[in-house]
Amino acid sequence: MNIVRSHVLVCGGTGCTSSNSPEIIKQFNKELDKRGLSDEVKVIQTGCFGLCALGPIVIVYPEGSFYSMVKPEDVEEIVEEHILKGRIVKRLLYEGDLKEAKVATSLNDTNFYKKQKRIALRNCGVIDPENIDEYIANDGYQALAKVLTQMTPEEVIDTITASGLRGRGGAGFPTGRKWAFAAKEDNPVKYVCCNADEGDPGAFMDRSLLEGDPHSIIEAMAIAGYAIGAHQGYVYVRAEYPIAVKRLQIAIRQAREYGFLGEDIFGTGFNFDLDVRLGAGAFVCGEETALMRSIEGHRGEPRPRPPFPAVKGLFDKPTILNNVETYANVPWIINNGPEAFASIGTEKSKGTKVFALGGKITNTGLVEIPMGTTLREVIEEIGGGVPNGKKFKAAQTGGPSGGCIPESLIDTPMDFESLAAVGSIMGSGGLIVMDEDNCMVDIAKFFLQFTVDESCGKCTPCRIGMRRLLELVDKITSGNGTLEDIELTEQLCYHIKENSLCGLGQTAPNPVLSTLQHFRDEYIAHVVDKRCPAGVCKNLLRYQILAEKCIGCTSCARVCPVGAISGEVKKPHTIDTSKCIKCGACMEKCKFGAIVKN
Amino acid sequence: MPNLKTKVPFRGTKEQEKELVDFIRSMGDDKGAVMPILQKAQEIYGYLPEEVQIIIAEMTGVPLSEIYGIASFYAQFTLNPKGKYQISVCLGTACYVKGAGDILDKICEMVGCEAGSITDDGLFSIDATRCIGACGLAPVLTINENVYGRLDIAQAEHIIKGYLDKAKEN
Ligand SMILES: Cc1cc2nc3c(=O)[nH]c(=O)nc-3n(C[C@H](O)[C@H](O)[C@H](O)COP(=O)(O)O)c2cc1C
Ligand code: FES
């Protein structure tokens, strides 16, 4: 490798790629070339840095200057000023606490990163994911070597069990125990699968891991293969993740070239290979039995368990399935020892968890925190609070299977048990923040629409029950609901939960139950007062003209498509609510702020 | 998403058919081949009309009903052609709480077709997609390969208007 004096890291995650980071890389190479600096300065496309809200992001080392929202036009200035003359381009520096420190002292000192602990994301944004040498330079494939040459399969499983690692895909099942079940089966053919279906809409940590550090997943799956006695693995990735699929395929090819996959790995006689299978956009395929049906090439419908996949899984062979993030922790645990991992987190939830922080929050992006960090720390300190001076209302975790945590419970620690105790779940890591402008009944309806769309239709409680549930909630948001409808909604939720075949139906009513638990008054406002407190549900909105502000210019009456506004010129106008279709055109037109909705 | 029946006729070519047939042959009798075949077919034709499903059924020996069952099960497969301009509005949670629903309504109104369908002239199609993983830029919409993020209704209107004007010109 050449000795280079400076590294330019450009984020190549999905968020930054969408806002033109490939063009920025091109520009850097062009500008460096022009000045004959190509040998001295290396431009690296990395995975996600986490702070997606400020993308595209560029970091220049050795100074560690963190440039945010960089445009291709800015590149020339960075090269000319920073790289050539050593003067940091202050106007592009990250706005947060970095700017005051003048130079980016260290990224880890910013509020966004300070409380984070990066284990699963250890290489994301640090290495070039398309270059296996960089992974190796950061201890890559060392865990696999150690496992194959120094440990028995039982020791590997004991190490994982001792670390306390639990599945990051949602249910939190102890990973070591799952591996032990499969290891116990006496069968020459077994499979190791990775769940990269990432069904929660609004979660993107698995994708960022695959895009930013694909080798860690490959290494972990090979370790799992050794532990349970499998020689073939499958990664089931959503086809909607083209960058992740491409990087994973490149990584698999490189690992094969280096002999980390294939036959006789490290000369130990152990064989293991991996293939990628593309999902095709069905939420239920994240469920383990459905996922395996899908890999086999069928409709991804779940089946009752037992038999569990550890006994009878893919192609009817013993199979383990783990989530991407679960695997990402494995090499770290082998390298650093189970005690190091178990020392982080809470009594029953060990290690860290990655969350995809989104919605009404200043620092949207990926954060990895020790289990047990409170929601308040995540939102106020790491997330930088709710923007635009609005008030925090609730955080949603667990996506369509999860629930909402209201403001009164903002000090809840984020771990498996505490989240379940407040009626939500850890889920796979989606964390969506909502402010006072979001209607909780509408959010519940949003998730119901999702699960109704995604129900595979195999069992009746989910197929029909969920549709009836959606109709009930729809009746409430359109102002036709009664108090009895709220009762009925609640009952139906419990029926569906108890009687559905798979995890989809068993958890799909959760968004309704949790909003009923914490925001029942909003439901009641919809049915009793026929009012949507947040002003979201269209049918319940009423447009009104404030007589004291209206000057009678008639522009609202002229723009109204249904002639619902009347009044004399230069006199206050009125809206006939029975005719009004709530299009909002009048409010947009009024220059005097005389029209309000409530 | 609803898979509304299209009025746009099938215009597959011999070359496309040959590409598909060659691909199916290359799969041999691999277990679980139907999914990759459907994915390839959609890549070739852009969608999976009945005519294409019949070719696959006849060559693989998998009943047409089962092919249809798989094609209609997965959201990625579409039985309708896509427009020259494919508009996708993300309705993932992060985008939804930031008002993507209103943006979608506005776009449907402007373009004149529902989510999950295509205009009769075949120029525009609109889809509501789930999270595309760019939640940091929410709300997000894509038109063909172009990604537009951090939108509000006025900006979305402006973008769509640009495409509508462009479509009118040619
Ligand atoms: C409807 C449904 C959707 C799921 N979606 C996902 C998913 O997108 N990603 C995931 O890792 N696990 C998902 N799961 C959980 C998996 O079934 C399984 O528990 C998990 O992948 C096991 O890995 P882990 O033990 O490492 O968490 C889903 C479960 C259900 C019931
Ligand atoms: S929710 Fe829209 S990109 Fe994630």
CSV table of N, CA and C in Angstrom, one decimal, chain A residues 237-359:
chain,number,residue,atom,x,y,z
A,237,VAL,N,-32.0,-11.2,1.2
A,237,VAL,CA,-32.0,-9.7,1.2
A,237,VAL,C,-33.2,-9.2,0.4
A,238,ARG,N,-33.7,-8.1,0.8
A,238,ARG,CA,-34.8,-7.5,0.0
A,238,ARG,C,-34.2,-7.0,-1.3
A,239,ALA,N,-34.9,-7.3,-2.4
A,239,ALA,CA,-34.5,-6.8,-3.7
A,239,ALA,C,-34.5,-5.3,-3.8
A,240,GLU,N,-35.2,-4.6,-2.9
A,240,GLU,CA,-35.3,-3.2,-2.9
A,240,GLU,C,-34.0,-2.6,-2.4
A,241,TYR,N,-33.0,-3.4,-2.0
A,241,TYR,CA,-31.7,-2.9,-1.5
A,241,TYR,C,-30.6,-3.1,-2.5
A,242,PRO,N,-30.6,-2.5,-3.6
A,242,PRO,CA,-29.6,-2.9,-4.7
A,242,PRO,C,-28.2,-2.6,-4.2
A,243,ILE,N,-27.9,-1.6,-3.5
A,243,ILE,CA,-26.5,-1.3,-3.1
A,243,ILE,C,-26.0,-2.4,-2.1
A,244,ALA,N,-26.9,-2.8,-1.2
A,244,ALA,CA,-26.5,-3.8,-0.2
A,244,ALA,C,-26.3,-5.1,-1.0
A,245,VAL,N,-27.1,-5.5,-1.9
A,245,VAL,CA,-27.0,-6.7,-2.6
A,245,VAL,C,-25.6,-6.7,-3.4
A,246,LYS,N,-25.3,-5.6,-4.0
A,246,LYS,CA,-24.1,-5.6,-4.8
A,246,LYS,C,-22.9,-5.7,-3.9
A,247,ARG,N,-22.9,-5.0,-2.8
A,247,ARG,CA,-21.7,-5.0,-2.0
A,247,ARG,C,-21.5,-6.4,-1.3
A,248,LEU,N,-22.6,-7.0,-1.0
A,248,LEU,CA,-22.6,-8.4,-0.4
A,248,LEU,C,-22.0,-9.3,-1.4
A,249,GLN,N,-22.4,-9.2,-2.7
A,249,GLN,CA,-21.9,-10.1,-3.7
A,249,GLN,C,-20.4,-9.9,-4.0
A,250,ILE,N,-20.0,-8.6,-4.0
A,250,ILE,CA,-18.6,-8.4,-4.1
A,250,ILE,C,-17.8,-9.0,-2.9
A,251,ALA,N,-18.4,-8.8,-1.7
A,251,ALA,CA,-17.7,-9.3,-0.6
A,251,ALA,C,-17.6,-10.8,-0.6
A,252,ILE,N,-18.6,-11.5,-1.0
A,252,ILE,CA,-18.6,-13.0,-1.1
A,252,ILE,C,-17.5,-13.4,-2.1
A,253,ARG,N,-17.5,-12.7,-3.2
A,253,ARG,CA,-16.5,-13.1,-4.2
A,253,ARG,C,-15.1,-12.9,-3.6
A,254,GLN,N,-14.8,-11.8,-2.9
A,254,GLN,CA,-13.5,-11.6,-2.4
A,254,GLN,C,-13.2,-12.6,-1.3
A,255,ALA,N,-14.2,-12.9,-0.5
A,255,ALA,CA,-13.9,-13.9,0.6
A,255,ALA,C,-13.6,-15.3,0.0
A,256,ARG,N,-14.2,-15.6,-1.1
A,256,ARG,CA,-13.9,-16.9,-1.8
A,256,ARG,C,-12.4,-16.8,-2.3
A,257,GLU,N,-12.1,-15.7,-2.9
A,257,GLU,CA,-10.7,-15.6,-3.5
A,257,GLU,C,-9.7,-15.7,-2.4
A,258,TYR,N,-10.0,-15.2,-1.2
A,258,TYR,CA,-9.0,-15.2,-0.1
A,258,TYR,C,-9.1,-16.5,0.7
A,259,GLY,N,-10.0,-17.4,0.3
A,259,GLY,CA,-10.1,-18.7,1.0
A,259,GLY,C,-10.8,-18.6,2.3
A,260,PHE,N,-11.6,-17.6,2.5
A,260,PHE,CA,-12.4,-17.5,3.8
A,260,PHE,C,-13.8,-18.2,3.6
A,261,LEU,N,-14.1,-18.4,2.3
A,261,LEU,CA,-15.3,-19.2,2.0
A,261,LEU,C,-14.9,-20.2,1.0
A,262,GLY,N,-15.6,-21.3,1.0
A,262,GLY,CA,-15.3,-22.4,0.1
A,262,GLY,C,-14.8,-23.6,0.8
A,263,GLU,N,-13.9,-24.4,0.2
A,263,GLU,CA,-13.4,-25.6,0.8
A,263,GLU,C,-12.2,-25.4,1.6
A,264,ASP,N,-12.1,-26.2,2.6
A,264,ASP,CA,-10.9,-26.3,3.5
A,264,ASP,C,-10.4,-24.9,3.9
A,265,ILE,N,-11.3,-24.2,4.6
A,265,ILE,CA,-11.0,-22.9,5.0
A,265,ILE,C,-9.8,-22.9,6.1
A,266,PHE,N,-8.8,-22.0,5.9
A,266,PHE,CA,-7.6,-22.0,6.7
A,266,PHE,C,-6.9,-23.3,6.9
A,267,GLY,N,-7.1,-24.2,5.8
A,267,GLY,CA,-6.5,-25.5,5.9
A,267,GLY,C,-7.0,-26.4,7.0
A,268,THR,N,-8.2,-26.1,7.5
A,268,THR,CA,-8.7,-26.9,8.7
A,268,THR,C,-9.7,-28.0,8.2
A,269,GLY,N,-9.9,-28.0,6.9
A,269,GLY,CA,-10.9,-29.1,6.5
A,269,GLY,C,-12.3,-28.6,6.6
A,270,PHE,N,-12.6,-27.4,7.1
A,270,PHE,CA,-13.9,-27.0,7.2
A,270,PHE,C,-14.4,-26.3,5.9
A,271,ASN,N,-15.6,-26.7,5.4
A,271,ASN,CA,-16.1,-26.1,4.2
A,271,ASN,C,-17.3,-25.3,4.5
A,272,PHE,N,-17.4,-24.2,3.9
A,272,PHE,CA,-18.6,-23.3,4.0
A,272,PHE,C,-18.7,-22.4,2.9
A,273,ASP,N,-19.9,-22.3,2.3
A,273,ASP,CA,-20.1,-21.3,1.2
A,273,ASP,C,-21.5,-20.6,1.4
A,274,LEU,N,-21.6,-19.5,0.8
A,274,LEU,CA,-22.8,-18.6,0.9
A,274,LEU,C,-23.4,-18.2,-0.4
A,275,ASP,N,-24.7,-18.1,-0.4
A,275,ASP,CA,-25.4,-17.6,-1.6
A,275,ASP,C,-26.4,-16.5,-1.1
A,276,VAL,N,-26.6,-15.6,-2.0
A,276,VAL,CA,-27.6,-14.5,-1.8
A,276,VAL,C,-28.9,-14.9,-2.4
A,277,ARG,N,-30.0,-14.7,-1.7
A,277,ARG,CA,-31.3,-14.9,-2.3
A,277,ARG,C,-32.1,-13.6,-2.1
A,278,LEU,N,-32.7,-13.2,-3.2
A,278,LEU,CA,-33.5,-11.9,-3.2
A,278,LEU,C,-34.9,-12.1,-2.7
A,279,GLY,N,-35.3,-11.3,-1.8
A,279,GLY,CA,-36.7,-11.3,-1.4
A,279,GLY,C,-37.4,-10.4,-2.4
A,280,ALA,N,-38.7,-10.4,-2.4
A,280,ALA,CA,-39.4,-9.6,-3.4
A,280,ALA,C,-40.5,-8.7,-2.8
A,281,GLY,N,-40.2,-8.2,-1.6
A,281,GLY,CA,-41.2,-7.3,-1.1
A,281,GLY,C,-42.4,-7.9,-0.5
A,282,ALA,N,-42.3,-8.7,0.5
A,282,ALA,CA,-43.4,-9.2,1.3
A,282,ALA,C,-43.0,-9.2,2.7
A,283,PHE,N,-43.7,-8.4,3.5
A,283,PHE,CA,-43.3,-8.2,5.0
A,283,PHE,C,-43.3,-9.6,5.7
A,284,VAL,N,-44.3,-10.4,5.3
A,284,VAL,CA,-44.4,-11.7,6.1
A,284,VAL,C,-43.2,-12.6,5.8
A,285,CYS,N,-42.4,-12.3,4.8
A,285,CYS,CA,-41.2,-13.1,4.5
A,285,CYS,C,-40.1,-12.9,5.5
A,286,GLY,N,-40.3,-11.9,6.4
A,286,GLY,CA,-39.4,-11.7,7.5
A,286,GLY,C,-39.6,-12.7,8.6
A,287,GLU,N,-40.8,-13.3,8.6
A,287,GLU,CA,-41.1,-14.4,9.6
A,287,GLU,C,-40.3,-15.6,9.1
A,288,GLU,N,-39.7,-16.3,10.1
A,288,GLU,CA,-38.7,-17.3,9.7
A,288,GLU,C,-39.2,-18.5,8.8
A,289,THR,N,-40.4,-19.0,9.1
A,289,THR,CA,-40.9,-20.2,8.3
A,289,THR,C,-41.3,-19.7,6.9
A,290,ALA,N,-41.8,-18.4,6.8
A,290,ALA,CA,-42.2,-17.9,5.5
A,290,ALA,C,-40.9,-17.6,4.7
A,291,LEU,N,-39.9,-17.1,5.4
A,291,LEU,CA,-38.7,-16.8,4.7
A,291,LEU,C,-38.1,-18.0,4.0
A,292,MET,N,-38.1,-19.1,4.8
A,292,MET,CA,-37.6,-20.3,4.2
A,292,MET,C,-38.4,-20.9,3.0
A,293,ARG,N,-39.7,-20.7,3.1
A,293,ARG,CA,-40.6,-21.1,2.0
A,293,ARG,C,-40.2,-20.2,0.8
A,294,SER,N,-39.9,-19.0,1.0
A,294,SER,CA,-39.6,-18.1,-0.1
A,294,SER,C,-38.3,-18.5,-0.7
A,295,ILE,N,-37.3,-18.8,0.1
A,295,ILE,CA,-36.0,-19.2,-0.5
A,295,ILE,C,-36.2,-20.5,-1.3
A,296,GLU,N,-37.2,-21.3,-0.9
A,296,GLU,CA,-37.4,-22.5,-1.7
A,296,GLU,C,-38.2,-22.2,-3.0
A,297,GLY,N,-38.6,-21.0,-3.1
A,297,GLY,CA,-39.2,-20.6,-4.4
A,297,GLY,C,-40.8,-20.6,-4.4
A,298,HIS,N,-41.4,-20.5,-3.2
A,298,HIS,CA,-42.8,-20.5,-3.2
A,298,HIS,C,-43.4,-19.2,-2.7
A,299,ARG,N,-44.7,-19.1,-2.6
A,299,ARG,CA,-45.3,-18.0,-1.9
A,299,ARG,C,-44.8,-18.1,-0.5
A,300,GLY,N,-44.4,-16.9,0.1
A,300,GLY,CA,-43.9,-17.0,1.4
A,300,GLY,C,-44.9,-17.0,2.5
A,301,GLU,N,-45.5,-18.2,2.6
A,301,GLU,CA,-46.5,-18.3,3.7
A,301,GLU,C,-45.9,-19.0,4.9
A,302,PRO,N,-46.2,-18.5,6.1
A,302,PRO,CA,-45.7,-19.2,7.3
A,302,PRO,C,-46.4,-20.5,7.5
A,303,ARG,N,-45.8,-21.3,8.4
A,303,ARG,CA,-46.5,-22.6,8.8
A,303,ARG,C,-46.4,-22.6,10.3
A,304,PRO,N,-47.3,-23.4,10.9
A,304,PRO,CA,-47.2,-23.5,12.4
A,304,PRO,C,-45.9,-24.1,12.9
A,305,ARG,N,-45.5,-23.6,14.1
A,305,ARG,CA,-44.3,-24.2,14.7
A,305,ARG,C,-44.8,-24.8,16.1
A,306,PRO,N,-44.2,-25.9,16.6
A,306,PRO,CA,-43.2,-26.7,16.1
A,306,PRO,C,-43.7,-27.5,14.9
A,307,PRO,N,-42.8,-28.1,14.1
A,307,PRO,CA,-41.4,-28.2,14.3
A,307,PRO,C,-40.7,-26.9,14.1
A,308,PHE,N,-39.7,-26.5,15.0
A,308,PHE,CA,-39.0,-25.3,14.8
A,308,PHE,C,-37.9,-25.5,13.7
A,309,PRO,N,-37.5,-24.4,13.1
A,309,PRO,CA,-36.5,-24.5,12.0
A,309,PRO,C,-35.2,-25.2,12.5
A,310,ALA,N,-34.9,-25.1,13.7
A,310,ALA,CA,-33.6,-25.7,14.2
A,310,ALA,C,-33.7,-27.2,14.0
A,311,VAL,N,-35.0,-27.7,13.9
A,311,VAL,CA,-35.2,-29.2,13.7
A,311,VAL,C,-35.5,-29.4,12.2
A,312,LYS,N,-36.4,-28.7,11.7
A,312,LYS,CA,-36.9,-28.9,10.4
A,312,LYS,C,-37.1,-27.5,9.7
A,313,GLY,N,-36.1,-27.0,9.0
A,313,GLY,CA,-36.2,-25.7,8.4
A,313,GLY,C,-36.1,-25.7,6.9
A,314,LEU,N,-35.1,-25.0,6.4
A,314,LEU,CA,-35.0,-24.9,4.9
A,314,LEU,C,-34.8,-26.2,4.3
A,315,PHE,N,-35.6,-26.5,3.2
A,315,PHE,CA,-35.6,-27.8,2.6
A,315,PHE,C,-35.7,-28.9,3.6
A,316,ASP,N,-36.4,-28.6,4.6
A,316,ASP,CA,-36.7,-29.6,5.7
A,316,ASP,C,-35.4,-30.0,6.5
A,317,LYS,N,-34.4,-29.3,6.4
A,317,LYS,CA,-33.1,-29.6,7.1
A,317,LYS,C,-33.0,-28.7,8.4
A,318,PRO,N,-32.3,-29.1,9.4
A,318,PRO,CA,-32.1,-28.2,10.5
A,318,PRO,C,-31.4,-26.9,10.1
A,319,THR,N,-32.0,-25.8,10.5
A,319,THR,CA,-31.6,-24.5,10.0
A,319,THR,C,-31.6,-23.5,11.1
A,320,ILE,N,-30.6,-22.6,11.2
A,320,ILE,CA,-30.7,-21.4,12.0
A,320,ILE,C,-30.9,-20.2,11.2
A,321,LEU,N,-31.7,-19.3,11.7
A,321,LEU,CA,-31.9,-18.0,11.1
A,321,LEU,C,-31.6,-16.9,12.1
A,322,ASN,N,-30.7,-16.0,11.7
A,322,ASN,CA,-30.5,-14.8,12.6
A,322,ASN,C,-30.5,-13.6,11.8
A,323,ASN,N,-30.7,-12.5,12.5
A,323,ASN,CA,-30.8,-11.2,11.9
A,323,ASN,C,-29.4,-10.7,11.6
A,324,VAL,N,-29.3,-9.7,10.7
A,324,VAL,CA,-28.1,-9.1,10.2
A,324,VAL,C,-27.3,-8.6,11.4
A,325,GLU,N,-28.0,-7.8,12.2
A,325,GLU,CA,-27.3,-7.1,13.3
A,325,GLU,C,-26.8,-8.1,14.4
A,326,THR,N,-27.6,-9.2,14.6
A,326,THR,CA,-27.2,-10.3,15.5
A,326,THR,C,-25.8,-10.8,15.0
A,327,TYR,N,-25.7,-11.1,13.7
A,327,TYR,CA,-24.5,-11.6,13.2
A,327,TYR,C,-23.3,-10.6,13.4
A,328,ALA,N,-23.6,-9.4,13.1
A,328,ALA,CA,-22.6,-8.3,13.2
A,328,ALA,C,-21.9,-8.3,14.5
A,329,ASN,N,-22.6,-8.7,15.6
A,329,ASN,CA,-21.9,-8.7,16.9
A,329,ASN,C,-21.0,-9.9,17.1
A,330,VAL,N,-21.2,-11.0,16.4
A,330,VAL,CA,-20.5,-12.3,16.7
A,330,VAL,C,-19.0,-12.2,16.6
A,331,PRO,N,-18.4,-11.7,15.5
A,331,PRO,CA,-17.0,-11.6,15.4
A,331,PRO,C,-16.4,-10.8,16.6
A,332,TRP,N,-17.1,-9.7,16.9
A,332,TRP,CA,-16.6,-8.8,18.0
A,332,TRP,C,-16.6,-9.6,19.3
A,333,ILE,N,-17.6,-10.4,19.6
A,333,ILE,CA,-17.7,-11.2,20.8
A,333,ILE,C,-16.5,-12.2,20.9
A,334,ILE,N,-16.3,-12.9,19.7
A,334,ILE,CA,-15.2,-13.9,19.7
A,334,ILE,C,-13.8,-13.2,19.9
A,335,ASN,N,-13.6,-12.0,19.3
A,335,ASN,CA,-12.3,-11.3,19.4
A,335,ASN,C,-12.1,-10.7,20.8
A,336,ASN,N,-13.2,-10.2,21.4
A,336,ASN,CA,-13.1,-9.4,22.7
A,336,ASN,C,-13.5,-10.2,23.9
A,337,GLY,N,-14.0,-11.4,23.7
A,337,GLY,CA,-14.5,-12.2,24.8
A,337,GLY,C,-15.9,-11.9,25.2
A,338,PRO,N,-16.6,-13.0,25.7
A,338,PRO,CA,-18.0,-12.8,26.1
A,338,PRO,C,-18.2,-11.8,27.2
A,339,GLU,N,-17.2,-11.8,28.1
A,339,GLU,CA,-17.3,-10.9,29.3
A,339,GLU,C,-17.4,-9.4,28.9
A,340,ALA,N,-16.6,-9.1,27.9
A,340,ALA,CA,-16.6,-7.7,27.4
A,340,ALA,C,-18.0,-7.3,27.0
A,341,PHE,N,-18.6,-8.2,26.2
A,341,PHE,CA,-19.9,-7.9,25.7
A,341,PHE,C,-21.0,-7.9,26.8
A,342,ALA,N,-20.9,-8.8,27.7
A,342,ALA,CA,-21.8,-8.9,28.8
A,342,ALA,C,-21.7,-7.8,29.8
A,343,SER,N,-20.6,-7.1,29.8
A,343,SER,CA,-20.4,-6.0,30.7
A,343,SER,C,-21.2,-4.7,30.2
A,344,ILE,N,-21.7,-4.8,29.0
A,344,ILE,CA,-22.4,-3.6,28.5
A,344,ILE,C,-23.9,-3.9,28.5
A,345,GLY,N,-24.7,-3.0,28.9
A,345,GLY,CA,-26.1,-3.2,28.8
A,345,GLY,C,-26.7,-3.4,30.2
A,346,THR,N,-27.9,-4.1,30.2
A,346,THR,CA,-28.6,-4.3,31.5
A,346,THR,C,-28.5,-5.8,31.8
A,347,GLU,N,-29.2,-6.1,32.9
A,347,GLU,CA,-29.0,-7.5,33.4
A,347,GLU,C,-29.5,-8.5,32.4
A,348,LYS,N,-30.6,-8.3,31.8
A,348,LYS,CA,-31.1,-9.3,30.8
A,348,LYS,C,-30.9,-8.9,29.4
A,349,SER,N,-30.6,-7.7,29.1
A,349,SER,CA,-30.3,-7.3,27.7
A,349,SER,C,-28.9,-6.8,27.6
A,350,LYS,N,-28.1,-7.6,27.0
A,350,LYS,CA,-26.6,-7.4,27.0
A,350,LYS,C,-26.2,-6.7,25.7
A,351,GLY,N,-25.2,-5.9,25.7
A,351,GLY,CA,-24.6,-5.3,24.5
A,351,GLY,C,-25.3,-4.1,24.1
A,352,THR,N,-25.3,-3.8,22.8
A,352,THR,CA,-25.8,-2.6,22.3
A,352,THR,C,-27.0,-2.9,21.4
A,353,LYS,N,-27.7,-1.8,21.0
A,353,LYS,CA,-28.7,-2.0,19.9
A,353,LYS,C,-28.6,-0.8,19.0
A,354,VAL,N,-28.8,-1.1,17.7
A,354,VAL,CA,-28.8,-0.1,16.7
A,354,VAL,C,-30.2,0.4,16.4
A,355,PHE,N,-30.4,1.7,16.4
A,355,PHE,CA,-31.7,2.2,16.1
A,355,PHE,C,-31.7,3.1,14.8
A,356,ALA,N,-32.7,3.0,14.0
A,356,ALA,CA,-32.8,3.9,12.9
A,356,ALA,C,-33.7,5.0,13.4
A,357,LEU,N,-33.1,6.2,13.7
A,357,LEU,CA,-33.9,7.3,14.3
A,357,LEU,C,-34.4,8.1,13.1
A,358,GLY,N,-35.8,8.3,13.2
A,358,GLY,CA,-36.4,9.0,12.1
A,358,GLY,C,-37.6,9.8,12.5
A,359,GLY,N,-38.2,10.4,11.6
A,359,GLY,CA,-39.5,11.2,11.9
A,359,GLY,C,-39.1,12.6,12.3
